[in-house]
Every structure is written in structure tokens, then in C-alpha cells.
Amino acid sequence: MQAQLVALSVGKPAESLVHHGRPVTSGMIKLATPERIALGTLGFEGDGQADTKHHGGPDKAVCVYCQEHYNYWSSRFNQELPNAAFGENLTTSGLLETNIHIGDIFELGEAVVQVTQPRQPCFKLAARYQLPEIPLWMQETGYTGYYFRVLTPGNVQAGQIMERVEADPEQLSISFANEVMHQKMHGREGLERLGSHPALSDSWRDSLTKRLAQLG
């Protein structure tokens, strides 16, 4: 299984958004580059996050979004979408949330990366398009994108092929993870299966552990 890297985009935090009439510092606005960019365990050179408590870090070093969803959102937002419209580092073609799994390992240029969790949209994406419903819409559709951790650093360039070199045996798709987290599907078994997966990000594991504890 493989995907085409349609675009590689990076950007540093800036006061680039407005929320409730106030400027918001964000790394959401990213620019595509044709250059080879070094990818380390905390992300791409030249990239960054403003809110490092909720974004970035080893479990969310690379944000990925599927080009296949762009036409849907362009129609729903009623506007043409820019490059890296969802603040993603990698815009891909060929790997959807339904067929990529927590723990899958990919060769990405010279780097090796692993899927850790779905992307969890926040208010900054809503602020970018002045559409407060966007986070909920993304959760409802499952068109969230996903994150990688970096197992082996290396250089990456747009146009390369991202190839899966190890399929995780649990086969817990990003779509399944979204259903468990956002739509409360699959019950206790789903919470336990997803929450116990060793490749899942720490933040999602903590959230699922708390929900299990509430069930008693």
C-alpha cells in the first residue's frame, strides 16, 4: 500500500487567525515547498506549533491530510481551498482513513514513520474559515486526517511515494478510532481495543482510559 505525496508544507507560528474578534497565534498557515526538508522526531525543519500542549510533540510530529477530501470540503465551505487547507504537513493521495491503521509503518522519503492517532480538529481550523461547525463536521464525516510519529529521521520531498512497509496486525483503522472517540461506537470493547494499542498516542490513551474508568 502506498500514497503519493502531493504536497509538503511547513510554517512557523504567527498571528495569522482571528477568533471572536481577537488575533490568534497559530502554525495553521503553511506553505508548500518543493525542497527536500529534514524530518526529525519533533517534526519538519521550518515547521512549528503555537500550542505545544495540544499540538506537536513526538506522537504528533507530522500531520497528514487526504487530497481526496478537498472537493467535498470546498463544496461544503462554499469556497476554493488553498494548499495545506487543513494545516497539514503532508497532503496525500491514495491513503484514506478507512484503510490506514494505528501502528502502520511507512517509508517516507529517507524517514520511517508510524501512524499514532486521527487528527483532532480544534477551534483554530474553524477560525481559519470563520465556520465554527468545522470541528464537528470533521468528526461526523471521519475526514479528519491523521498523525505520524517519526521512528527514523530523514529528508522528505514532495512528489515522493509513501509506502507501507509494515501493516499493524490489529487492523484498527483511523475510521474505527474516530468512531470510538467521537461517535461513541463499539462500546467498552472498542475503548479497550483502541486504548490498549501500544502505538496509540499518549494523549488518546489517556482520554480513553478516563472514559473506561467512568464506565466502572
PDB file of N, CA, C and O in Angstrom, residues 143-207:
ATOM      1  N   TYR A 143     -13.540  12.538   8.131  1.00  0.00           N
ATOM      2  CA  TYR A 143     -12.483  13.059   7.249  1.00  0.00           C
ATOM      3  C   TYR A 143     -11.511  13.912   8.074  1.00  0.00           C
ATOM      4  O   TYR A 143     -11.406  15.123   7.893  1.00  0.00           O
ATOM      5  N   THR A 144     -10.812  13.289   8.964  1.00  0.00           N
ATOM      6  CA  THR A 144     -10.002  14.013   9.941  1.00  0.00           C
ATOM      7  C   THR A 144      -8.530  14.118   9.582  1.00  0.00           C
ATOM      8  O   THR A 144      -7.846  15.015  10.056  1.00  0.00           O
ATOM      9  N   GLY A 145      -8.035  13.195   8.756  1.00  0.00           N
ATOM     10  CA  GLY A 145      -6.594  13.074   8.614  1.00  0.00           C
ATOM     11  C   GLY A 145      -6.023  12.329   9.807  1.00  0.00           C
ATOM     12  O   GLY A 145      -6.766  11.790  10.644  1.00  0.00           O
ATOM     13  N   TYR A 146      -4.692  12.328   9.919  1.00  0.00           N
ATOM     14  CA  TYR A 146      -4.054  11.541  10.976  1.00  0.00           C
ATOM     15  C   TYR A 146      -2.643  12.051  11.221  1.00  0.00           C
ATOM     16  O   TYR A 146      -2.151  12.936  10.511  1.00  0.00           O
ATOM     17  N   TYR A 147      -2.013  11.479  12.252  1.00  0.00           N
ATOM     18  CA  TYR A 147      -0.671  11.898  12.650  1.00  0.00           C
ATOM     19  C   TYR A 147       0.321  10.736  12.555  1.00  0.00           C
ATOM     20  O   TYR A 147      -0.042   9.570  12.730  1.00  0.00           O
ATOM     21  N   PHE A 148       1.590  11.125  12.349  1.00  0.00           N
ATOM     22  CA  PHE A 148       2.717  10.194  12.410  1.00  0.00           C
ATOM     23  C   PHE A 148       3.646  10.568  13.553  1.00  0.00           C
ATOM     24  O   PHE A 148       3.867  11.751  13.831  1.00  0.00           O
ATOM     25  N   ARG A 149       4.246   9.539  14.154  1.00  0.00           N
ATOM     26  CA  ARG A 149       5.484   9.723  14.921  1.00  0.00           C
ATOM     27  C   ARG A 149       6.638   9.316  14.013  1.00  0.00           C
ATOM     28  O   ARG A 149       6.464   8.532  13.076  1.00  0.00           O
ATOM     29  N   VAL A 150       7.825   9.827  14.295  1.00  0.00           N
ATOM     30  CA  VAL A 150       8.993   9.560  13.456  1.00  0.00           C
ATOM     31  C   VAL A 150       9.862   8.506  14.134  1.00  0.00           C
ATOM     32  O   VAL A 150      10.394   8.732  15.225  1.00  0.00           O
ATOM     33  N   LEU A 151       9.996   7.361  13.503  1.00  0.00           N
ATOM     34  CA  LEU A 151      10.838   6.290  14.027  1.00  0.00           C
ATOM     35  C   LEU A 151      12.286   6.458  13.587  1.00  0.00           C
ATOM     36  O   LEU A 151      13.207   6.188  14.356  1.00  0.00           O
ATOM     37  N   THR A 152      12.475   6.911  12.343  1.00  0.00           N
ATOM     38  CA  THR A 152      13.812   7.144  11.798  1.00  0.00           C
ATOM     39  C   THR A 152      13.811   8.488  11.086  1.00  0.00           C
ATOM     40  O   THR A 152      13.085   8.659  10.093  1.00  0.00           O
ATOM     41  N   PRO A 153      14.557   9.478  11.553  1.00  0.00           N
ATOM     42  CA  PRO A 153      14.611  10.774  10.873  1.00  0.00           C
ATOM     43  C   PRO A 153      15.225  10.660   9.477  1.00  0.00           C
ATOM     44  O   PRO A 153      15.964   9.714   9.168  1.00  0.00           O
ATOM     45  N   GLY A 154      14.916  11.644   8.631  1.00  0.00           N
ATOM     46  CA  GLY A 154      15.480  11.672   7.294  1.00  0.00           C
ATOM     47  C   GLY A 154      14.871  12.786   6.472  1.00  0.00           C
ATOM     48  O   GLY A 154      13.968  13.494   6.930  1.00  0.00           O
ATOM     49  N   ASN A 155      15.339  12.955   5.261  1.00  0.00           N
ATOM     50  CA  ASN A 155      14.849  14.006   4.371  1.00  0.00           C
ATOM     51  C   ASN A 155      13.626  13.536   3.592  1.00  0.00           C
ATOM     52  O   ASN A 155      13.531  12.369   3.195  1.00  0.00           O
ATOM     53  N   VAL A 156      12.697  14.465   3.372  1.00  0.00           N
ATOM     54  CA  VAL A 156      11.450  14.180   2.659  1.00  0.00           C
ATOM     55  C   VAL A 156      11.229  15.263   1.619  1.00  0.00           C
ATOM     56  O   VAL A 156      11.589  16.427   1.830  1.00  0.00           O
ATOM     57  N   GLN A 157      10.614  14.882   0.490  1.00  0.00           N
ATOM     58  CA  GLN A 157      10.368  15.838  -0.588  1.00  0.00           C
ATOM     59  C   GLN A 157       9.020  15.549  -1.230  1.00  0.00           C
ATOM     60  O   GLN A 157       8.631  14.382  -1.389  1.00  0.00           O
ATOM     61  N   ALA A 158       8.291  16.589  -1.588  1.00  0.00           N
ATOM     62  CA  ALA A 158       7.018  16.425  -2.288  1.00  0.00           C
ATOM     63  C   ALA A 158       7.225  15.638  -3.574  1.00  0.00           C
ATOM     64  O   ALA A 158       8.264  15.739  -4.226  1.00  0.00           O
ATOM     65  N   GLY A 159       6.221  14.853  -3.933  1.00  0.00           N
ATOM     66  CA  GLY A 159       6.285  14.040  -5.134  1.00  0.00           C
ATOM     67  C   GLY A 159       6.756  12.623  -4.886  1.00  0.00           C
ATOM     68  O   GLY A 159       6.598  11.752  -5.753  1.00  0.00           O
ATOM     69  N   GLN A 160       7.318  12.374  -3.699  1.00  0.00           N
ATOM     70  CA  GLN A 160       7.775  11.031  -3.383  1.00  0.00           C
ATOM     71  C   GLN A 160       6.595  10.112  -3.087  1.00  0.00           C
ATOM     72  O   GLN A 160       5.471  10.540  -2.853  1.00  0.00           O
ATOM     73  N   ILE A 161       6.888   8.813  -3.090  1.00  0.00           N
ATOM     74  CA  ILE A 161       5.908   7.801  -2.740  1.00  0.00           C
ATOM     75  C   ILE A 161       6.087   7.439  -1.267  1.00  0.00           C
ATOM     76  O   ILE A 161       7.201   7.219  -0.793  1.00  0.00           O
ATOM     77  N   MET A 162       4.973   7.405  -0.543  1.00  0.00           N
ATOM     78  CA  MET A 162       4.974   6.952   0.843  1.00  0.00           C
ATOM     79  C   MET A 162       4.473   5.513   0.825  1.00  0.00           C
ATOM     80  O   MET A 162       3.328   5.244   0.472  1.00  0.00           O
ATOM     81  N   GLU A 163       5.332   4.584   1.217  1.00  0.00           N
ATOM     82  CA  GLU A 163       4.996   3.168   1.081  1.00  0.00           C
ATOM     83  C   GLU A 163       4.903   2.487   2.437  1.00  0.00           C
ATOM     84  O   GLU A 163       5.778   2.646   3.290  1.00  0.00           O
ATOM     85  N   ARG A 164       3.828   1.732   2.624  1.00  0.00           N
ATOM     86  CA  ARG A 164       3.677   0.991   3.878  1.00  0.00           C
ATOM     87  C   ARG A 164       4.607  -0.213   3.874  1.00  0.00           C
ATOM     88  O   ARG A 164       4.566  -1.034   2.959  1.00  0.00           O
ATOM     89  N   VAL A 165       5.437  -0.296   4.888  1.00  0.00           N
ATOM     90  CA  VAL A 165       6.396  -1.388   4.990  1.00  0.00           C
ATOM     91  C   VAL A 165       6.022  -2.378   6.087  1.00  0.00           C
ATOM     92  O   VAL A 165       6.583  -3.470   6.146  1.00  0.00           O
ATOM     93  N   GLU A 166       5.077  -1.981   6.949  1.00  0.00           N
ATOM     94  CA  GLU A 166       4.608  -2.899   7.990  1.00  0.00           C
ATOM     95  C   GLU A 166       3.163  -2.570   8.326  1.00  0.00           C
ATOM     96  O   GLU A 166       2.861  -1.471   8.800  1.00  0.00           O
ATOM     97  N   ALA A 167       2.270  -3.524   8.070  1.00  0.00           N
ATOM     98  CA  ALA A 167       0.856  -3.359   8.392  1.00  0.00           C
ATOM     99  C   ALA A 167       0.623  -3.836   9.818  1.00  0.00           C
ATOM    100  O   ALA A 167       1.018  -4.948  10.174  1.00  0.00           O
ATOM    101  N   ASP A 168      -0.008  -3.004  10.623  1.00  0.00           N
ATOM    102  CA  ASP A 168      -0.230  -3.395  12.004  1.00  0.00           C
ATOM    103  C   ASP A 168      -1.223  -4.549  12.078  1.00  0.00           C
ATOM    104  O   ASP A 168      -2.280  -4.510  11.433  1.00  0.00           O
ATOM    105  N   PRO A 169      -0.927  -5.584  12.860  1.00  0.00           N
ATOM    106  CA  PRO A 169      -1.785  -6.773  12.891  1.00  0.00           C
ATOM    107  C   PRO A 169      -3.163  -6.540  13.504  1.00  0.00           C
ATOM    108  O   PRO A 169      -4.108  -7.281  13.210  1.00  0.00           O
ATOM    109  N   GLU A 170      -3.318  -5.503  14.350  1.00  0.00           N
ATOM    110  CA  GLU A 170      -4.612  -5.253  14.980  1.00  0.00           C
ATOM    111  C   GLU A 170      -5.638  -4.672  14.007  1.00  0.00           C
ATOM    112  O   GLU A 170      -6.848  -4.771  14.240  1.00  0.00           O
ATOM    113  N   GLN A 171      -5.161  -4.031  12.939  1.00  0.00           N
ATOM    114  CA  GLN A 171      -6.054  -3.506  11.889  1.00  0.00           C
ATOM    115  C   GLN A 171      -7.112  -2.542  12.449  1.00  0.00           C
ATOM    116  O   GLN A 171      -8.287  -2.601  12.067  1.00  0.00           O
ATOM    117  N   LEU A 172      -6.696  -1.660  13.358  1.00  0.00           N
ATOM    118  CA  LEU A 172      -7.608  -0.649  13.892  1.00  0.00           C
ATOM    119  C   LEU A 172      -7.459   0.609  13.039  1.00  0.00           C
ATOM    120  O   LEU A 172      -6.510   1.380  13.193  1.00  0.00           O
ATOM    121  N   SER A 173      -8.397   0.817  12.149  1.00  0.00           N
ATOM    122  CA  SER A 173      -8.281   1.917  11.191  1.00  0.00           C
ATOM    123  C   SER A 173      -8.480   3.267  11.868  1.00  0.00           C
ATOM    124  O   SER A 173      -9.026   3.375  12.967  1.00  0.00           O
ATOM    125  N   ILE A 174      -8.046   4.315  11.187  1.00  0.00           N
ATOM    126  CA  ILE A 174      -8.307   5.669  11.655  1.00  0.00           C
ATOM    127  C   ILE A 174      -9.813   5.908  11.744  1.00  0.00           C
ATOM    128  O   ILE A 174     -10.302   6.549  12.684  1.00  0.00           O
ATOM    129  N   SER A 175     -10.572   5.368  10.810  1.00  0.00           N
ATOM    130  CA  SER A 175     -12.024   5.499  10.865  1.00  0.00           C
ATOM    131  C   SER A 175     -12.582   4.842  12.124  1.00  0.00           C
ATOM    132  O   SER A 175     -13.476   5.397  12.779  1.00  0.00           O
ATOM    133  N   PHE A 176     -12.085   3.667  12.464  1.00  0.00           N
ATOM    134  CA  PHE A 176     -12.517   2.984  13.688  1.00  0.00           C
ATOM    135  C   PHE A 176     -12.191   3.837  14.911  1.00  0.00           C
ATOM    136  O   PHE A 176     -13.027   4.007  15.812  1.00  0.00           O
ATOM    137  N   ALA A 177     -10.993   4.392  14.943  1.00  0.00           N
ATOM    138  CA  ALA A 177     -10.590   5.225  16.072  1.00  0.00           C
ATOM    139  C   ALA A 177     -11.505   6.442  16.203  1.00  0.00           C
ATOM    140  O   ALA A 177     -11.895   6.822  17.315  1.00  0.00           O
ATOM    141  N   ASN A 178     -11.861   7.063  15.083  1.00  0.00           N
ATOM    142  CA  ASN A 178     -12.779   8.203  15.120  1.00  0.00           C
ATOM    143  C   ASN A 178     -14.159   7.795  15.630  1.00  0.00           C
ATOM    144  O   ASN A 178     -14.798   8.532  16.389  1.00  0.00           O
ATOM    145  N   GLU A 179     -14.618   6.621  15.223  1.00  0.00           N
ATOM    146  CA  GLU A 179     -15.920   6.137  15.686  1.00  0.00           C
ATOM    147  C   GLU A 179     -15.924   5.925  17.196  1.00  0.00           C
ATOM    148  O   GLU A 179     -16.881   6.270  17.885  1.00  0.00           O
ATOM    149  N   VAL A 180     -14.843   5.347  17.705  1.00  0.00           N
ATOM    150  CA  VAL A 180     -14.745   5.102  19.143  1.00  0.00           C
ATOM    151  C   VAL A 180     -14.691   6.423  19.905  1.00  0.00           C
ATOM    152  O   VAL A 180     -15.408   6.624  20.899  1.00  0.00           O
ATOM    153  N   MET A 181     -13.861   7.341  19.463  1.00  0.00           N
ATOM    154  CA  MET A 181     -13.628   8.581  20.197  1.00  0.00           C
ATOM    155  C   MET A 181     -14.789   9.570  20.067  1.00  0.00           C
ATOM    156  O   MET A 181     -15.265  10.121  21.059  1.00  0.00           O
ATOM    157  N   HIS A 182     -15.256   9.784  18.843  1.00  0.00           N
ATOM    158  CA  HIS A 182     -16.181  10.887  18.599  1.00  0.00           C
ATOM    159  C   HIS A 182     -17.643  10.475  18.510  1.00  0.00           C
ATOM    160  O   HIS A 182     -18.527  11.266  18.807  1.00  0.00           O
ATOM    161  N   GLN A 183     -17.894   9.257  18.063  1.00  0.00           N
ATOM    162  CA  GLN A 183     -19.272   8.829  17.856  1.00  0.00           C
ATOM    163  C   GLN A 183     -19.728   7.806  18.897  1.00  0.00           C
ATOM    164  O   GLN A 183     -20.844   7.299  18.817  1.00  0.00           O
ATOM    165  N   LYS A 184     -18.852   7.517  19.856  1.00  0.00           N
ATOM    166  CA  LYS A 184     -19.181   6.620  20.965  1.00  0.00           C
ATOM    167  C   LYS A 184     -19.668   5.254  20.474  1.00  0.00           C
ATOM    168  O   LYS A 184     -20.555   4.635  21.065  1.00  0.00           O
ATOM    169  N   MET A 185     -19.077   4.789  19.380  1.00  0.00           N
ATOM    170  CA  MET A 185     -19.417   3.481  18.832  1.00  0.00           C
ATOM    171  C   MET A 185     -18.491   2.404  19.384  1.00  0.00           C
ATOM    172  O   MET A 185     -17.459   2.697  19.962  1.00  0.00           O
ATOM    173  N   HIS A 186     -18.890   1.144  19.225  1.00  0.00           N
ATOM    174  CA  HIS A 186     -18.097  -0.046  19.544  1.00  0.00           C
ATOM    175  C   HIS A 186     -17.975  -0.311  21.041  1.00  0.00           C
ATOM    176  O   HIS A 186     -17.271  -1.241  21.444  1.00  0.00           O
ATOM    177  N   GLY A 187     -18.641   0.478  21.867  1.00  0.00           N
ATOM    178  CA  GLY A 187     -18.775   0.179  23.290  1.00  0.00           C
ATOM    179  C   GLY A 187     -17.471   0.007  24.044  1.00  0.00           C
ATOM    180  O   GLY A 187     -16.423   0.514  23.655  1.00  0.00           O
ATOM    181  N   ARG A 188     -17.568  -0.729  25.160  1.00  0.00           N
ATOM    182  CA  ARG A 188     -16.400  -0.965  26.003  1.00  0.00           C
ATOM    183  C   ARG A 188     -15.301  -1.704  25.242  1.00  0.00           C
ATOM    184  O   ARG A 188     -14.119  -1.396  25.398  1.00  0.00           O
ATOM    185  N   GLU A 189     -15.695  -2.667  24.422  1.00  0.00           N
ATOM    186  CA  GLU A 189     -14.697  -3.434  23.677  1.00  0.00           C
ATOM    187  C   GLU A 189     -13.868  -2.523  22.785  1.00  0.00           C
ATOM    188  O   GLU A 189     -12.638  -2.658  22.692  1.00  0.00           O
ATOM    189  N   GLY A 190     -14.534  -1.582  22.118  1.00  0.00           N
ATOM    190  CA  GLY A 190     -13.807  -0.653  21.261  1.00  0.00           C
ATOM    191  C   GLY A 190     -12.856   0.213  22.047  1.00  0.00           C
ATOM    192  O   GLY A 190     -11.705   0.437  21.631  1.00  0.00           O
ATOM    193  N   LEU A 191     -13.309   0.717  23.187  1.00  0.00           N
ATOM    194  CA  LEU A 191     -12.439   1.512  24.057  1.00  0.00           C
ATOM    195  C   LEU A 191     -11.222   0.719  24.500  1.00  0.00           C
ATOM    196  O   LEU A 191     -10.096   1.231  24.502  1.00  0.00           O
ATOM    197  N   GLU A 192     -11.448  -0.528  24.884  1.00  0.00           N
ATOM    198  CA  GLU A 192     -10.345  -1.358  25.375  1.00  0.00           C
ATOM    199  C   GLU A 192      -9.372  -1.712  24.255  1.00  0.00           C
ATOM    200  O   GLU A 192      -8.143  -1.660  24.447  1.00  0.00           O
ATOM    201  N   ARG A 193      -9.890  -2.062  23.096  1.00  0.00           N
ATOM    202  CA  ARG A 193      -9.022  -2.434  21.970  1.00  0.00           C
ATOM    203  C   ARG A 193      -8.156  -1.256  21.534  1.00  0.00           C
ATOM    204  O   ARG A 193      -6.944  -1.394  21.348  1.00  0.00           O
ATOM    205  N   LEU A 194      -8.799  -0.103  21.375  1.00  0.00           N
ATOM    206  CA  LEU A 194      -8.049   1.063  20.924  1.00  0.00           C
ATOM    207  C   LEU A 194      -7.116   1.570  22.022  1.00  0.00           C
ATOM    208  O   LEU A 194      -5.941   1.854  21.765  1.00  0.00           O
ATOM    209  N   GLY A 195      -7.628   1.668  23.242  1.00  0.00           N
ATOM    210  CA  GLY A 195      -6.837   2.224  24.330  1.00  0.00           C
ATOM    211  C   GLY A 195      -5.631   1.396  24.707  1.00  0.00           C
ATOM    212  O   GLY A 195      -4.658   1.923  25.243  1.00  0.00           O
ATOM    213  N   SER A 196      -5.668   0.096  24.434  1.00  0.00           N
ATOM    214  CA  SER A 196      -4.544  -0.774  24.786  1.00  0.00           C
ATOM    215  C   SER A 196      -3.532  -0.942  23.656  1.00  0.00           C
ATOM    216  O   SER A 196      -2.516  -1.626  23.826  1.00  0.00           O
ATOM    217  N   HIS A 197      -3.793  -0.310  22.510  1.00  0.00           N
ATOM    218  CA  HIS A 197      -2.861  -0.474  21.383  1.00  0.00           C
ATOM    219  C   HIS A 197      -1.545   0.232  21.702  1.00  0.00           C
ATOM    220  O   HIS A 197      -1.528   1.427  22.025  1.00  0.00           O
ATOM    221  N   PRO A 198      -0.420  -0.459  21.602  1.00  0.00           N
ATOM    222  CA  PRO A 198       0.864   0.127  22.005  1.00  0.00           C
ATOM    223  C   PRO A 198       1.323   1.306  21.161  1.00  0.00           C
ATOM    224  O   PRO A 198       2.111   2.130  21.635  1.00  0.00           O
ATOM    225  N   ALA A 199       0.830   1.424  19.936  1.00  0.00           N
ATOM    226  CA  ALA A 199       1.263   2.528  19.066  1.00  0.00           C
ATOM    227  C   ALA A 199       0.394   3.767  19.203  1.00  0.00           C
ATOM    228  O   ALA A 199       0.737   4.821  18.660  1.00  0.00           O
ATOM    229  N   LEU A 200      -0.723   3.672  19.926  1.00  0.00           N
ATOM    230  CA  LEU A 200      -1.606   4.817  20.080  1.00  0.00           C
ATOM    231  C   LEU A 200      -0.896   5.946  20.824  1.00  0.00           C
ATOM    232  O   LEU A 200      -0.098   5.706  21.724  1.00  0.00           O
ATOM    233  N   SER A 201      -1.208   7.184  20.474  1.00  0.00           N
ATOM    234  CA  SER A 201      -0.596   8.336  21.145  1.00  0.00           C
ATOM    235  C   SER A 201      -0.970   8.357  22.622  1.00  0.00           C
ATOM    236  O   SER A 201      -2.036   7.878  23.025  1.00  0.00           O
ATOM    237  N   ASP A 202      -0.097   8.930  23.435  1.00  0.00           N
ATOM    238  CA  ASP A 202      -0.349   9.010  24.873  1.00  0.00           C
ATOM    239  C   ASP A 202      -1.606   9.816  25.179  1.00  0.00           C
ATOM    240  O   ASP A 202      -2.364   9.483  26.093  1.00  0.00           O
ATOM    241  N   SER A 203      -1.844  10.899  24.441  1.00  0.00           N
ATOM    242  CA  SER A 203      -2.994  11.748  24.742  1.00  0.00           C
ATOM    243  C   SER A 203      -4.309  11.014  24.499  1.00  0.00           C
ATOM    244  O   SER A 203      -5.251  11.113  25.298  1.00  0.00           O
ATOM    245  N   TRP A 204      -4.387  10.253  23.411  1.00  0.00           N
ATOM    246  CA  TRP A 204      -5.610   9.492  23.163  1.00  0.00           C
ATOM    247  C   TRP A 204      -5.751   8.347  24.162  1.00  0.00           C
ATOM    248  O   TRP A 204      -6.852   8.046  24.604  1.00  0.00           O
ATOM    249  N   ARG A 205      -4.658   7.716  24.530  1.00  0.00           N
ATOM    250  CA  ARG A 205      -4.734   6.646  25.515  1.00  0.00           C
ATOM    251  C   ARG A 205      -5.279   7.175  26.841  1.00  0.00           C
ATOM    252  O   ARG A 205      -6.115   6.543  27.493  1.00  0.00           O
ATOM    253  N   ASP A 206      -4.806   8.352  27.248  1.00  0.00           N
ATOM    254  CA  ASP A 206      -5.279   8.950  28.497  1.00  0.00           C
ATOM    255  C   ASP A 206      -6.785   9.223  28.431  1.00  0.00           C
ATOM    256  O   ASP A 206      -7.519   8.960  29.388  1.00  0.00           O
ATOM    257  N   SER A 207      -7.244   9.771  27.311  1.00  0.00           N
ATOM    258  CA  SER A 207      -8.674  10.071  27.164  1.00  0.00           C
ATOM    259  C   SER A 207      -9.523   8.808  27.227  1.00  0.00           C
ATOM    260  O   SER A 207     -10.573   8.775  27.889  1.00  0.00           O
TER     261      SER A 207
END
